[in-house]
Amino acid sequence: MTDSTATPEDWTALSRPLPEWFRNAPFGIFIHWGAYSVPAWAEPIGALGTIEDREWFTHNPYAEWYYNTIRIDGSPAQQHHREVYGGEDYDAFLDQWKAEQFDPADWVELFKFAGADYVVPTTKHHDGIALWDAPGTGERNTVHRGPRKDLIGEIARAVEDKGLKLGLYYSGGLDWHVRPFPPHITSESVHDTSRPKDAGYAEYAYNHVADLVDKYRPHVLWNDIEWPDAGKHFGEHGLGALFERFYAAVPDGVVNDRWGDTHKDYATSEYEAARENESESEWENCRGIGFSFGYNQVEGPEQSLTGQELARHLTDVVSRGGHFLLNVGPRADGTIPEIQRQALTDLGRWMATAKQFLVGGRPLQDGTAATGDDPWIRWLDRGAEVVAFVDSLNGGAEAAVKLDAGSFALSQVSVEGAGVTVEASGESTLKVTLSPDRPGPAIVRIPKA
């Protein structure tokens, strides 16, 4: 198609069945790594979706938004930047970013141990710095400055070597370098009034993503924020043509929903924001281990999820029909902070047993069994059986699992993993006894009657 206009029918024509690999991929790893990993500073005030706009942007807990936050007059980040860095130009961080201990094979080995199915590194965030030799960026990328490496190429090879699927994040909606705007202080400015919409930027972004597709053949294109309006067509450098190019190169590839009102294979939520998207047939929730995606040196254990908490979050998402994309934020030297590494390692201990029950599981029909948060209980339907994931949030050793006795063979119930016992307690209740040292929720298998 060469027409530069696009109708709703044109976008609908791109729709296709969700590839089996993604349908059976409950867990992915996000990677936010950039020049912002040098200052690595933000205020850990809370989760996206729980904080009012003006406070959110002025006290932004996303360390990868440092370039925006330091330009907001009166923000603590601006004061920090003046005191610590003398207010120097943001691009100085690109040259200070050396990635001297970067070991992508070690990263991906950790991600695989944690049970991940796919890995999605950032290729260009809103600061406009590309992590590969992106066309049109001159020397403002990691091949020519800073790390002096094709970081995306090295991550892509490591992901392929470990047998995982590669996804690529790209900020199509914002580029504070090639299209500078005043600092964002509202969500409206991010998603509408202060994002680039012109044809020149649309071509610039098209050339980047087309290059990523041609070079690395990702299975996921994960765009962020939006896509320039002048590029929402099927003509030359149009988004429609970009999708067609991607699907031709990777027939079982998928794209997310952050391209404006155009086309998607699945929807996304982020922390507590856009939770309405979790009612769609295919969706993915993303969040960091703490409140930031990029590494934030200010965050400690009190802001970070443990491996057991990650196991619960992952199970909750899958039990409601979603996928979970968990972010890792490496330091500027390329090492993964110990808090994050430990959480992933602990999650992996649980996933060694649990993943086989998450893959292929579907939400259990409402009314069949009771979910709850105290005790913590989630369910998955696996065809011939249902699986209850049971945990205690308050140190309790026992949990009662209630379900429709006529639908299940309670006498044939079994458990997976050590430290858990289960017995019938009446006609419609199971008593699950939990040991305190489990790495995640207990796994109780209940055959259907």
mmCIF file of C-alpha atoms in Angstrom, residues 3-267:
data_model
loop_
_atom_site.group_PDB
_atom_site.id
_atom_site.type_symbol
_atom_site.label_atom_id
_atom_site.label_comp_id
_atom_site.label_asym_id
_atom_site.label_seq_id
_atom_site.Cartn_x
_atom_site.Cartn_y
_atom_site.Cartn_z
ATOM 1 C CA ASP A 3 -1.475 5.755 -0.103
ATOM 2 C CA SER A 4 -0.387 8.302 2.504
ATOM 3 C CA THR A 5 -3.819 8.312 4.169
ATOM 4 C CA ALA A 6 -5.035 5.673 6.573
ATOM 5 C CA THR A 7 -8.577 4.570 7.378
ATOM 6 C CA PRO A 8 -9.693 2.572 10.415
ATOM 7 C CA GLU A 9 -10.107 -0.382 8.067
ATOM 8 C CA ASP A 10 -6.431 -0.132 7.065
ATOM 9 C CA TRP A 11 -5.342 -0.473 10.700
ATOM 10 C CA THR A 12 -7.859 -3.267 11.278
ATOM 11 C CA ALA A 13 -6.367 -5.176 8.344
ATOM 12 C CA LEU A 14 -3.145 -5.513 10.374
ATOM 13 C CA SER A 15 -4.941 -7.508 13.078
ATOM 14 C CA ARG A 16 -3.875 -11.114 13.436
ATOM 15 C CA PRO A 17 -4.036 -13.989 15.930
ATOM 16 C CA LEU A 18 -1.679 -13.605 18.856
ATOM 17 C CA PRO A 19 1.387 -15.803 18.262
ATOM 18 C CA GLU A 20 1.511 -18.914 20.426
ATOM 19 C CA TRP A 21 4.931 -18.058 21.855
ATOM 20 C CA PHE A 22 3.618 -14.794 23.329
ATOM 21 C CA ARG A 23 0.394 -16.340 24.568
ATOM 22 C CA ASN A 24 2.560 -18.783 26.535
ATOM 23 C CA ALA A 25 5.087 -16.187 27.738
ATOM 24 C CA PRO A 26 3.856 -14.965 31.117
ATOM 25 C CA PHE A 27 7.018 -13.135 32.141
ATOM 26 C CA GLY A 28 9.422 -10.693 30.498
ATOM 27 C CA ILE A 29 12.311 -8.494 31.609
ATOM 28 C CA PHE A 30 12.438 -4.783 30.793
ATOM 29 C CA ILE A 31 15.828 -2.990 30.846
ATOM 30 C CA HIS A 32 16.133 0.783 31.308
ATOM 31 C CA TRP A 33 19.770 1.741 30.863
ATOM 32 C CA GLY A 34 21.061 5.061 29.625
ATOM 33 C CA ALA A 35 23.029 8.211 30.379
ATOM 34 C CA TYR A 36 20.519 8.802 33.186
ATOM 35 C CA SER A 37 22.163 5.840 34.943
ATOM 36 C CA VAL A 38 25.135 8.106 35.715
ATOM 37 C CA PRO A 39 23.321 10.580 38.017
ATOM 38 C CA ALA A 40 20.909 7.759 38.971
ATOM 39 C CA TRP A 41 18.827 10.097 41.103
ATOM 40 C CA ALA A 42 15.118 10.573 41.707
ATOM 41 C CA GLU A 43 12.744 10.985 44.641
ATOM 42 C CA PRO A 44 11.105 7.616 45.393
ATOM 43 C CA ILE A 45 7.711 9.118 46.222
ATOM 44 C CA GLY A 46 5.493 6.248 45.046
ATOM 45 C CA ALA A 47 3.975 4.366 42.143
ATOM 46 C CA LEU A 48 2.709 5.824 38.887
ATOM 47 C CA GLY A 49 -1.052 6.086 38.988
ATOM 48 C CA THR A 50 -1.239 6.941 42.681
ATOM 49 C CA ILE A 51 0.140 10.512 42.640
ATOM 50 C CA GLU A 52 -1.340 13.734 41.277
ATOM 51 C CA ASP A 53 0.216 15.193 38.099
ATOM 52 C CA ARG A 54 1.977 18.290 39.402
ATOM 53 C CA GLU A 55 3.555 16.452 42.330
ATOM 54 C CA TRP A 56 4.475 13.526 40.075
ATOM 55 C CA PHE A 57 6.454 15.583 37.563
ATOM 56 C CA THR A 58 8.110 17.954 40.052
ATOM 57 C CA HIS A 59 9.165 15.055 42.300
ATOM 58 C CA ASN A 60 9.365 12.401 39.578
ATOM 59 C CA PRO A 61 10.424 8.997 40.975
ATOM 60 C CA TYR A 62 11.528 7.844 37.499
ATOM 61 C CA ALA A 63 15.315 8.292 37.373
ATOM 62 C CA GLU A 64 15.191 7.939 33.566
ATOM 63 C CA TRP A 65 13.233 11.227 33.511
ATOM 64 C CA TYR A 66 16.146 13.099 35.138
ATOM 65 C CA TYR A 67 16.684 15.293 32.033
ATOM 66 C CA ASN A 68 13.092 16.544 32.309
ATOM 67 C CA THR A 69 12.930 16.870 36.091
ATOM 68 C CA ILE A 70 16.102 18.968 36.417
ATOM 69 C CA ARG A 71 14.555 21.541 34.055
ATOM 70 C CA ILE A 72 11.521 22.094 36.299
ATOM 71 C CA ASP A 73 12.224 25.248 38.302
ATOM 72 C CA GLY A 74 12.216 24.602 42.030
ATOM 73 C CA SER A 75 12.309 20.820 41.750
ATOM 74 C CA PRO A 76 14.544 18.949 44.209
ATOM 75 C CA ALA A 77 16.171 17.246 41.206
ATOM 76 C CA GLN A 78 17.171 20.636 39.802
ATOM 77 C CA GLN A 79 18.695 21.586 43.154
ATOM 78 C CA HIS A 80 20.491 18.218 43.339
ATOM 79 C CA HIS A 81 21.842 18.684 39.808
ATOM 80 C CA ARG A 82 23.230 22.129 40.656
ATOM 81 C CA GLU A 83 24.802 21.006 43.914
ATOM 82 C CA VAL A 84 26.351 17.756 42.674
ATOM 83 C CA TYR A 85 27.060 18.474 39.012
ATOM 84 C CA GLY A 86 27.211 22.249 38.882
ATOM 85 C CA GLY A 87 24.249 22.293 36.526
ATOM 86 C CA GLU A 88 26.327 20.816 33.682
ATOM 87 C CA ASP A 89 24.776 19.867 30.359
ATOM 88 C CA TYR A 90 22.902 16.553 30.420
ATOM 89 C CA ASP A 91 24.969 15.188 27.537
ATOM 90 C CA ALA A 92 28.037 15.162 29.781
ATOM 91 C CA PHE A 93 26.526 12.037 31.316
ATOM 92 C CA LEU A 94 26.762 10.257 27.966
ATOM 93 C CA ASP A 95 30.531 10.711 28.010
ATOM 94 C CA GLN A 96 30.742 9.644 31.674
ATOM 95 C CA TRP A 97 28.756 6.475 30.994
ATOM 96 C CA LYS A 98 31.456 3.816 30.431
ATOM 97 C CA ALA A 99 29.650 0.480 30.940
ATOM 98 C CA GLU A 100 33.062 -0.928 31.862
ATOM 99 C CA GLN A 101 31.645 -4.018 33.619
ATOM 100 C CA PHE A 102 28.864 -4.729 31.122
ATOM 101 C CA ASP A 103 28.418 -8.500 30.738
ATOM 102 C CA PRO A 104 25.254 -9.207 28.732
ATOM 103 C CA ALA A 105 25.677 -12.986 29.024
ATOM 104 C CA ASP A 106 25.599 -12.655 32.828
ATOM 105 C CA TRP A 107 22.507 -10.455 32.640
ATOM 106 C CA VAL A 108 20.571 -12.852 30.455
ATOM 107 C CA GLU A 109 21.644 -15.876 32.487
ATOM 108 C CA LEU A 110 20.093 -14.154 35.525
ATOM 109 C CA PHE A 111 16.930 -13.297 33.582
ATOM 110 C CA LYS A 112 16.588 -16.872 32.358
ATOM 111 C CA PHE A 113 17.101 -18.222 35.888
ATOM 112 C CA ALA A 114 14.336 -15.871 37.067
ATOM 113 C CA GLY A 115 12.009 -17.549 34.559
ATOM 114 C CA ALA A 116 11.781 -14.857 31.890
ATOM 115 C CA ASP A 117 10.548 -15.636 28.390
ATOM 116 C CA TYR A 118 11.495 -12.370 26.659
ATOM 117 C CA VAL A 119 13.817 -9.405 27.240
ATOM 118 C CA VAL A 120 13.060 -5.800 26.214
ATOM 119 C CA PRO A 121 15.972 -3.305 26.456
ATOM 120 C CA THR A 122 15.497 0.406 25.815
ATOM 121 C CA THR A 123 17.057 1.416 22.484
ATOM 122 C CA LYS A 124 16.312 5.144 22.780
ATOM 123 C CA HIS A 125 14.568 6.754 25.716
ATOM 124 C CA HIS A 126 13.071 10.249 25.842
ATOM 125 C CA ASP A 127 16.522 11.837 26.152
ATOM 126 C CA GLY A 128 17.110 10.803 22.525
ATOM 127 C CA ILE A 129 20.388 8.951 23.165
ATOM 128 C CA ALA A 130 20.499 5.780 21.057
ATOM 129 C CA LEU A 131 22.098 2.583 22.354
ATOM 130 C CA TRP A 132 23.083 1.554 18.822
ATOM 131 C CA ASP A 133 24.465 3.436 15.805
ATOM 132 C CA ALA A 134 21.051 4.828 14.921
ATOM 133 C CA PRO A 135 20.683 6.606 11.563
ATOM 134 C CA GLY A 136 20.600 10.367 11.845
ATOM 135 C CA THR A 137 22.033 10.541 15.363
ATOM 136 C CA GLY A 138 25.575 11.436 14.303
ATOM 137 C CA GLU A 139 27.847 10.760 17.269
ATOM 138 C CA ARG A 140 25.113 11.094 19.876
ATOM 139 C CA ASN A 141 24.878 7.372 20.532
ATOM 140 C CA THR A 142 26.708 4.710 22.509
ATOM 141 C CA VAL A 143 28.770 3.500 19.551
ATOM 142 C CA HIS A 144 30.558 6.841 19.157
ATOM 143 C CA ARG A 145 30.491 8.161 22.734
ATOM 144 C CA GLY A 146 30.360 6.871 26.300
ATOM 145 C CA PRO A 147 30.394 3.052 26.246
ATOM 146 C CA ARG A 148 31.558 3.055 22.576
ATOM 147 C CA LYS A 149 29.604 -0.140 21.954
ATOM 148 C CA ASP A 150 26.532 -1.313 20.122
ATOM 149 C CA LEU A 151 24.799 -2.155 23.380
ATOM 150 C CA ILE A 152 21.635 -3.363 21.671
ATOM 151 C CA GLY A 153 23.599 -5.695 19.416
ATOM 152 C CA GLU A 154 25.420 -7.218 22.376
ATOM 153 C CA ILE A 155 22.218 -7.683 24.381
ATOM 154 C CA ALA A 156 20.459 -9.138 21.335
ATOM 155 C CA ARG A 157 23.160 -11.758 20.838
ATOM 156 C CA ALA A 158 23.108 -12.748 24.498
ATOM 157 C CA VAL A 159 19.308 -13.085 24.449
ATOM 158 C CA GLU A 160 19.451 -15.251 21.330
ATOM 159 C CA ASP A 161 22.246 -17.384 22.788
ATOM 160 C CA LYS A 162 20.131 -18.172 25.866
ATOM 161 C CA GLY A 163 17.069 -19.074 23.794
ATOM 162 C CA LEU A 164 14.861 -16.158 24.914
ATOM 163 C CA LYS A 165 12.865 -13.796 22.705
ATOM 164 C CA LEU A 166 14.133 -10.261 22.053
ATOM 165 C CA GLY A 167 11.901 -7.227 22.324
ATOM 166 C CA LEU A 168 12.993 -3.630 21.732
ATOM 167 C CA TYR A 169 11.703 -0.489 23.454
ATOM 168 C CA TYR A 170 11.717 2.768 21.490
ATOM 169 C CA SER A 171 10.477 6.193 22.538
ATOM 170 C CA GLY A 172 8.528 7.228 19.453
ATOM 171 C CA GLY A 173 6.451 9.765 21.339
ATOM 172 C CA LEU A 174 9.177 11.957 22.840
ATOM 173 C CA ASP A 175 12.709 13.031 21.992
ATOM 174 C CA TRP A 176 13.872 15.931 24.128
ATOM 175 C CA HIS A 177 17.003 16.417 22.007
ATOM 176 C CA VAL A 178 15.806 16.530 18.394
ATOM 177 C CA ARG A 179 12.431 18.060 19.331
ATOM 178 C CA PRO A 180 12.999 20.100 22.494
ATOM 179 C CA PHE A 181 9.928 21.362 24.321
ATOM 180 C CA PRO A 182 9.552 23.053 27.716
ATOM 181 C CA PRO A 183 9.737 20.530 30.570
ATOM 182 C CA HIS A 184 6.650 18.377 31.056
ATOM 183 C CA ILE A 185 4.623 19.163 34.154
ATOM 184 C CA THR A 186 1.328 17.490 33.124
ATOM 185 C CA SER A 187 0.305 14.224 31.520
ATOM 186 C CA GLU A 188 -1.471 16.240 28.818
ATOM 187 C CA SER A 189 1.840 17.797 27.757
ATOM 188 C CA VAL A 190 3.441 14.343 27.541
ATOM 189 C CA HIS A 191 0.728 12.702 25.506
ATOM 190 C CA ASP A 192 -0.545 15.643 23.462
ATOM 191 C CA THR A 193 0.433 19.289 23.666
ATOM 192 C CA SER A 194 4.229 18.963 24.005
ATOM 193 C CA ARG A 195 5.053 15.885 21.972
ATOM 194 C CA PRO A 196 6.404 16.095 18.398
ATOM 195 C CA LYS A 197 3.763 15.418 15.756
ATOM 196 C CA ASP A 198 5.490 16.651 12.584
ATOM 197 C CA ALA A 199 6.456 14.732 9.454
ATOM 198 C CA GLY A 200 10.180 15.320 9.938
ATOM 199 C CA TYR A 201 10.206 13.643 13.321
ATOM 200 C CA ALA A 202 7.942 10.890 12.008
ATOM 201 C CA GLU A 203 10.542 10.088 9.338
ATOM 202 C CA TYR A 204 13.357 10.237 11.906
ATOM 203 C CA ALA A 205 11.530 7.762 14.174
ATOM 204 C CA TYR A 206 10.533 5.528 11.257
ATOM 205 C CA ASN A 207 14.157 5.235 10.141
ATOM 206 C CA HIS A 208 15.204 4.261 13.659
ATOM 207 C CA VAL A 209 12.636 1.515 14.159
ATOM 208 C CA ALA A 210 13.090 0.191 10.618
ATOM 209 C CA ASP A 211 16.818 -0.047 11.318
ATOM 210 C CA LEU A 212 16.160 -1.912 14.572
ATOM 211 C CA VAL A 213 13.899 -4.377 12.741
ATOM 212 C CA ASP A 214 16.422 -4.933 9.949
ATOM 213 C CA LYS A 215 19.434 -5.332 12.251
ATOM 214 C CA TYR A 216 18.074 -7.248 15.234
ATOM 215 C CA ARG A 217 14.785 -8.940 14.205
ATOM 216 C CA PRO A 218 13.011 -8.376 17.541
ATOM 217 C CA HIS A 219 9.897 -10.360 18.397
ATOM 218 C CA VAL A 220 8.365 -7.399 20.273
ATOM 219 C CA LEU A 221 8.216 -3.753 19.232
ATOM 220 C CA TRP A 222 7.527 -1.828 22.436
ATOM 221 C CA ASN A 223 6.846 1.794 21.586
ATOM 222 C CA ASP A 224 6.328 4.398 24.292
ATOM 223 C CA ILE A 225 4.015 7.390 24.729
ATOM 224 C CA GLU A 226 2.674 7.853 21.156
ATOM 225 C CA TRP A 227 3.704 8.167 17.501
ATOM 226 C CA PRO A 228 3.987 11.480 15.597
ATOM 227 C CA ASP A 229 0.594 12.196 14.053
ATOM 228 C CA ALA A 230 2.010 13.122 10.638
ATOM 229 C CA GLY A 231 3.391 9.596 10.374
ATOM 230 C CA LYS A 232 0.155 7.714 11.008
ATOM 231 C CA HIS A 233 -0.332 6.532 7.439
ATOM 232 C CA PHE A 234 0.657 3.758 5.035
ATOM 233 C CA GLY A 235 2.786 5.806 2.676
ATOM 234 C CA GLU A 236 6.546 6.324 2.660
ATOM 235 C CA HIS A 237 7.904 6.513 6.227
ATOM 236 C CA GLY A 238 4.407 5.796 7.531
ATOM 237 C CA LEU A 239 3.601 3.809 10.641
ATOM 238 C CA GLY A 240 1.403 1.420 8.677
ATOM 239 C CA ALA A 241 4.295 0.617 6.357
ATOM 240 C CA LEU A 242 6.514 0.144 9.413
ATOM 241 C CA PHE A 243 4.133 -2.444 10.866
ATOM 242 C CA GLU A 244 3.998 -4.237 7.512
ATOM 243 C CA ARG A 245 7.787 -4.250 7.359
ATOM 244 C CA PHE A 246 8.020 -5.652 10.873
ATOM 245 C CA TYR A 247 5.524 -8.463 10.305
ATOM 246 C CA ALA A 248 7.221 -9.386 7.018
ATOM 247 C CA ALA A 249 10.577 -9.659 8.827
ATOM 248 C CA VAL A 250 9.197 -11.359 11.962
ATOM 249 C CA PRO A 251 5.883 -13.087 11.145
ATOM 250 C CA ASP A 252 5.332 -14.084 14.782
ATOM 251 C CA GLY A 253 6.224 -10.663 16.171
ATOM 252 C CA VAL A 254 3.932 -8.505 18.324
ATOM 253 C CA VAL A 255 3.542 -4.767 18.968
ATOM 254 C CA ASN A 256 2.194 -3.016 22.040
ATOM 255 C CA ASP A 257 -0.515 -0.346 22.201
ATOM 256 C CA ARG A 258 1.443 2.906 22.582
ATOM 257 C CA TRP A 259 1.306 4.044 18.943
ATOM 258 C CA GLY A 260 -1.755 6.250 19.310
ATOM 259 C CA ASP A 261 -5.122 5.196 17.933
ATOM 260 C CA THR A 262 -3.708 2.927 15.241
ATOM 261 C CA HIS A 263 -2.878 -0.762 15.763
ATOM 262 C CA LYS A 264 -1.807 -3.089 18.567
ATOM 263 C CA ASP A 265 -1.455 -6.769 19.367
ATOM 264 C CA TYR A 266 -1.821 -6.234 23.118
ATOM 265 C CA ALA A 267 -2.547 -3.505 25.660
#
